[in-house]
mmCIF file of C-alpha atoms in Angstrom:
data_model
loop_
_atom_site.group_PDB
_atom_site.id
_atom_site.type_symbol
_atom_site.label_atom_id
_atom_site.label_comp_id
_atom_site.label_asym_id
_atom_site.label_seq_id
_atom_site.Cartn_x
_atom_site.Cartn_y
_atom_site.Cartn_z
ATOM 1 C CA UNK P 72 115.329 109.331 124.528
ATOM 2 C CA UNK P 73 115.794 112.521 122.625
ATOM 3 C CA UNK P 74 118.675 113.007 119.682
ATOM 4 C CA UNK P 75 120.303 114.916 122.038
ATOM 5 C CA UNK P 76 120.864 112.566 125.028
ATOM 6 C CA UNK P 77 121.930 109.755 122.814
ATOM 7 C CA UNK P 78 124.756 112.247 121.527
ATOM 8 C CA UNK P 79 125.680 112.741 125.122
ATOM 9 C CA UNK P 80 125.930 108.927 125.915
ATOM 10 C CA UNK P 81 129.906 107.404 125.913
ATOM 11 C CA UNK P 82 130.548 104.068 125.068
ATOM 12 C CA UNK P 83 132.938 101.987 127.644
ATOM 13 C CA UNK P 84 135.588 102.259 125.312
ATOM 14 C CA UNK P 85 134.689 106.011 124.162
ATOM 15 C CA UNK P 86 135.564 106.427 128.377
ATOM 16 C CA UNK P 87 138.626 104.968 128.601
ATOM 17 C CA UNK P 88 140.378 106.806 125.509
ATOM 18 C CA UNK P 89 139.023 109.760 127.065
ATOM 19 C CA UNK P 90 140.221 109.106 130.755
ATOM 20 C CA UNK P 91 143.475 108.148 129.613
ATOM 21 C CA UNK P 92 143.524 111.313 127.379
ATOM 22 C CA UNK P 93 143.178 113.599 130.496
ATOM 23 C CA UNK P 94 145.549 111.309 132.452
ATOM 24 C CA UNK P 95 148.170 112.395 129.397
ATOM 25 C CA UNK P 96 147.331 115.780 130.071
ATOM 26 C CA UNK P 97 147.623 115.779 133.511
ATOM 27 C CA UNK P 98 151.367 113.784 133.100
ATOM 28 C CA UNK P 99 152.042 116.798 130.737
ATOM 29 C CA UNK P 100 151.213 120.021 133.359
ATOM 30 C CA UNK P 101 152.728 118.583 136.125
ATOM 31 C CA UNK P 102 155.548 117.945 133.975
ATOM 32 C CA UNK P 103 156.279 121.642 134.232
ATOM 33 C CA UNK P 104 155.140 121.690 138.360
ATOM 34 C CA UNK P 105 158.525 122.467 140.316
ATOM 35 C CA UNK P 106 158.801 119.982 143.368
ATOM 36 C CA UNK P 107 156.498 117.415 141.416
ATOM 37 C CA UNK P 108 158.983 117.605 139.034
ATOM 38 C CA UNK P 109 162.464 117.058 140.954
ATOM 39 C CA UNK P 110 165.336 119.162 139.684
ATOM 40 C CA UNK P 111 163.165 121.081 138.077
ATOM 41 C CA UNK P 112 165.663 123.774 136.938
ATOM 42 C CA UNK P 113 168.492 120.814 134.854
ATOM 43 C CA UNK P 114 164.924 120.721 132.797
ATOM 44 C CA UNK P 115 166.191 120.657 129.417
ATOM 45 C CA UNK P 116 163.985 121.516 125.982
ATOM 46 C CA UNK P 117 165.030 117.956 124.906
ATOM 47 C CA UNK P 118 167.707 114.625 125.272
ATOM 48 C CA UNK P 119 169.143 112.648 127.491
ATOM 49 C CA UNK P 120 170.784 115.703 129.360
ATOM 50 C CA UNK P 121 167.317 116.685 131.117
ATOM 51 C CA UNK P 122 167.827 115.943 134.441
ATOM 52 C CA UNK P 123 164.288 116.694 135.628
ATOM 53 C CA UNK P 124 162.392 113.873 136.847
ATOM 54 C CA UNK P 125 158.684 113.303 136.993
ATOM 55 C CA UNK P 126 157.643 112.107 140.529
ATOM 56 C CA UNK P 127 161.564 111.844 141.187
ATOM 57 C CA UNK P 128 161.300 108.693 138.835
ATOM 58 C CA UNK P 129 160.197 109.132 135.252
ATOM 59 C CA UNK P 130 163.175 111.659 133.416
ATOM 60 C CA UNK P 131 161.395 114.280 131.835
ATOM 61 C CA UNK P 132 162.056 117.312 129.502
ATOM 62 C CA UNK P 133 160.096 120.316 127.752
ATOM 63 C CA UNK P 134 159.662 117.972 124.858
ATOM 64 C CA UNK P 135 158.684 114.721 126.507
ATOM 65 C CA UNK P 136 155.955 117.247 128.227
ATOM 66 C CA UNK P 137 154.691 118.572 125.446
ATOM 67 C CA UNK P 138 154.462 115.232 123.892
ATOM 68 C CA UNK P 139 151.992 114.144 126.900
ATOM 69 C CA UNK P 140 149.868 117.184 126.485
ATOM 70 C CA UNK P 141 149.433 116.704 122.781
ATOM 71 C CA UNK P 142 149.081 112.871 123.042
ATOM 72 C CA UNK P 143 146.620 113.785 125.922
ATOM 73 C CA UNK P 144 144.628 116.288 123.629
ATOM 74 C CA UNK P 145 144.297 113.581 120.791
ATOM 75 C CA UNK P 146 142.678 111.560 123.421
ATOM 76 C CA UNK P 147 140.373 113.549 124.207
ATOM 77 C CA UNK P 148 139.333 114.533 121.077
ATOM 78 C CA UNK P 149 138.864 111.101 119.498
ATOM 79 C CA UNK P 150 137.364 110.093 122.777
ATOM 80 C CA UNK P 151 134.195 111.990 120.736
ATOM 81 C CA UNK P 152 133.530 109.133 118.241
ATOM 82 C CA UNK P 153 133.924 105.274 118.782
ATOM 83 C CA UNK P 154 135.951 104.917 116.029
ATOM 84 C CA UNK P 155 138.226 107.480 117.366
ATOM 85 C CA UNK P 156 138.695 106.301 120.599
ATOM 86 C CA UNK P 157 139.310 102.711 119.327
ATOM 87 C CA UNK P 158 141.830 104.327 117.234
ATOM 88 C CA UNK P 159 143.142 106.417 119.768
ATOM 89 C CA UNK P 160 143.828 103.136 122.638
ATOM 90 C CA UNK P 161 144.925 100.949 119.413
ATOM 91 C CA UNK P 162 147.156 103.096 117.573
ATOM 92 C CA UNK P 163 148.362 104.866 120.538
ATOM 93 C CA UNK P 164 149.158 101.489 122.333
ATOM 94 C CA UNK P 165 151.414 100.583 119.495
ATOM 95 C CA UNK P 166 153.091 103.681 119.419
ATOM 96 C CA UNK P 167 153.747 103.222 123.213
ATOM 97 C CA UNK P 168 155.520 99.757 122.585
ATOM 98 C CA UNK P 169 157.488 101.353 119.508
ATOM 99 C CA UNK P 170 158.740 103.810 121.940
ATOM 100 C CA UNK P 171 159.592 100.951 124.852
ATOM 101 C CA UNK P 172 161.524 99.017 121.750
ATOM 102 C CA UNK P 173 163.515 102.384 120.924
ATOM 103 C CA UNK P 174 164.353 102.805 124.525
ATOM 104 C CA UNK P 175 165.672 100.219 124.857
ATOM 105 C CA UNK P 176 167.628 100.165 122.016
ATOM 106 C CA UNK P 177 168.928 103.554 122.551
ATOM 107 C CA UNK P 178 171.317 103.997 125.106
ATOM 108 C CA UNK P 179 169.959 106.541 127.776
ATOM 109 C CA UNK P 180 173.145 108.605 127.029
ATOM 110 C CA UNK P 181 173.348 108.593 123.112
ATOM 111 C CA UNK P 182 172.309 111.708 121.270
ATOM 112 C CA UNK P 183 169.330 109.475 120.047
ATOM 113 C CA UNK P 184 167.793 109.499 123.246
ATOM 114 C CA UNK P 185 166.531 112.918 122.080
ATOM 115 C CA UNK P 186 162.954 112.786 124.415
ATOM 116 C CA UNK P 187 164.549 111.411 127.010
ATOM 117 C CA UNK P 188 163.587 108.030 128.487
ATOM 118 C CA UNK P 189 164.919 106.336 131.216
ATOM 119 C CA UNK P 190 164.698 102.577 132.604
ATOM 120 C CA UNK P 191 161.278 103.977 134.348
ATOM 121 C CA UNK P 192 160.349 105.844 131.679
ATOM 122 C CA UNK P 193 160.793 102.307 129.400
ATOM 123 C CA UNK P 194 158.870 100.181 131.529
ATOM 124 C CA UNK P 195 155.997 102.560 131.579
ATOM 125 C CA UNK P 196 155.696 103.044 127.777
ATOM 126 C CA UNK P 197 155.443 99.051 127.996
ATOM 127 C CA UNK P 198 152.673 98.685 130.284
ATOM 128 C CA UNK P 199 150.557 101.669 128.412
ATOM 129 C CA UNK P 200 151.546 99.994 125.075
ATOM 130 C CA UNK P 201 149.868 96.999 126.568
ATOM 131 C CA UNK P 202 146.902 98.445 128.318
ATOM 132 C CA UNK P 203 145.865 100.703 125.633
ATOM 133 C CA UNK P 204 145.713 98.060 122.869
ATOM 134 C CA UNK P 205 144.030 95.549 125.700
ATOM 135 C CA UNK P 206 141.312 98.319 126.493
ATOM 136 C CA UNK P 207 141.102 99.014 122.834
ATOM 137 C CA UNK P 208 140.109 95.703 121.562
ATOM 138 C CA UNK P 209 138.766 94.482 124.738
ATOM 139 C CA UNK P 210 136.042 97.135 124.638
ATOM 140 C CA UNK P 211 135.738 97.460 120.853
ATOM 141 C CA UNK P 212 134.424 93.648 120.706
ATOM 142 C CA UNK P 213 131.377 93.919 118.568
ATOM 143 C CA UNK P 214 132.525 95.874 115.807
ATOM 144 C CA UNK P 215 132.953 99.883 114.929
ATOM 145 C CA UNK P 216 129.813 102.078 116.751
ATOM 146 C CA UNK P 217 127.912 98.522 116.657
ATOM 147 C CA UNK P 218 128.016 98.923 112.690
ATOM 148 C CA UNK P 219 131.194 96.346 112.267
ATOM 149 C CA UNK P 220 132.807 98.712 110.373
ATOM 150 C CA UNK P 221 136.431 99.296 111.149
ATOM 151 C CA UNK P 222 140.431 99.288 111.068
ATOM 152 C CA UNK P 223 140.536 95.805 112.775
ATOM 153 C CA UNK P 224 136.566 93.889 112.595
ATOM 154 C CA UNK P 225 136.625 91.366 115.597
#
């Protein structure tokens, strides 16, 4: 196997940051699709006033979309290197459940709903908190690029 082929060849977990990195970045452009996007034009650049709705279900605004593409971007990117990508799922996982705790802490009509997120929007943040950090370490077992070097050694 040549040096280049073995540069080419993703890791399981390598995979899955990067497929959920383009599914972020797919969430983020058809954030800004009219009709896939419902009430398209009470789009707001940010808070809970954005009444545009992702799929008619998840509330949505300029911000929240350009969170998604940048999130989706990182994935991507760290996708490149194990280590990355197992920081990527990890990291990103817990950011996801910090965000499901502030929901739903913040009332969907308080100025500190500033993204927005709705009762949708929560539950969603919850299950990709979950399934990132499940993927992460799930796939990770074995230690950092097979070395055992890492942020969390299993």
């Amino acid at each position: 196997m040549s040096a280049h082929t073995r540069q080419m060849t993703r890791t399981p977990l390598q995979t899955a940051a990067l497929v959920i990195g383009i599914i972020f970045l797919a969430v983020g452009i058809l954030g800004f699709i009219p009709g896939i996007t419902t009430d398209y034009g009470a789009m707001k650049f940010a808070g809970h006033q954005s009444g545009a709705h992702l799929l008619g279900l998840f509330q949505v605004s300029i911000l929240h979309n350009i969170v998604h593409l940048i999130f989706g971007v990182a994935g991507v990117a760290m996708a490149r290197s194990w280590t990355g990508a197992r920081n990527f799922l990890i990291w990103g996982g817990v950011i996801y459940l910090l965000l499901w705790i502030y929901g739903l802490l913040v009332g969907h009509e308080s100025m500190a709903n500033f993204v927005p997120f709705n009762t949708a929007d929560n539950w969603l943040h919850f299950l990709l908190g979950v399934v990132m950090i499940g993927l992460g370490m799930a796939l990770s077992r074995g230690g950092a690029g097979r070395s055992g070097k890492g942020p969390f050694p299993i």
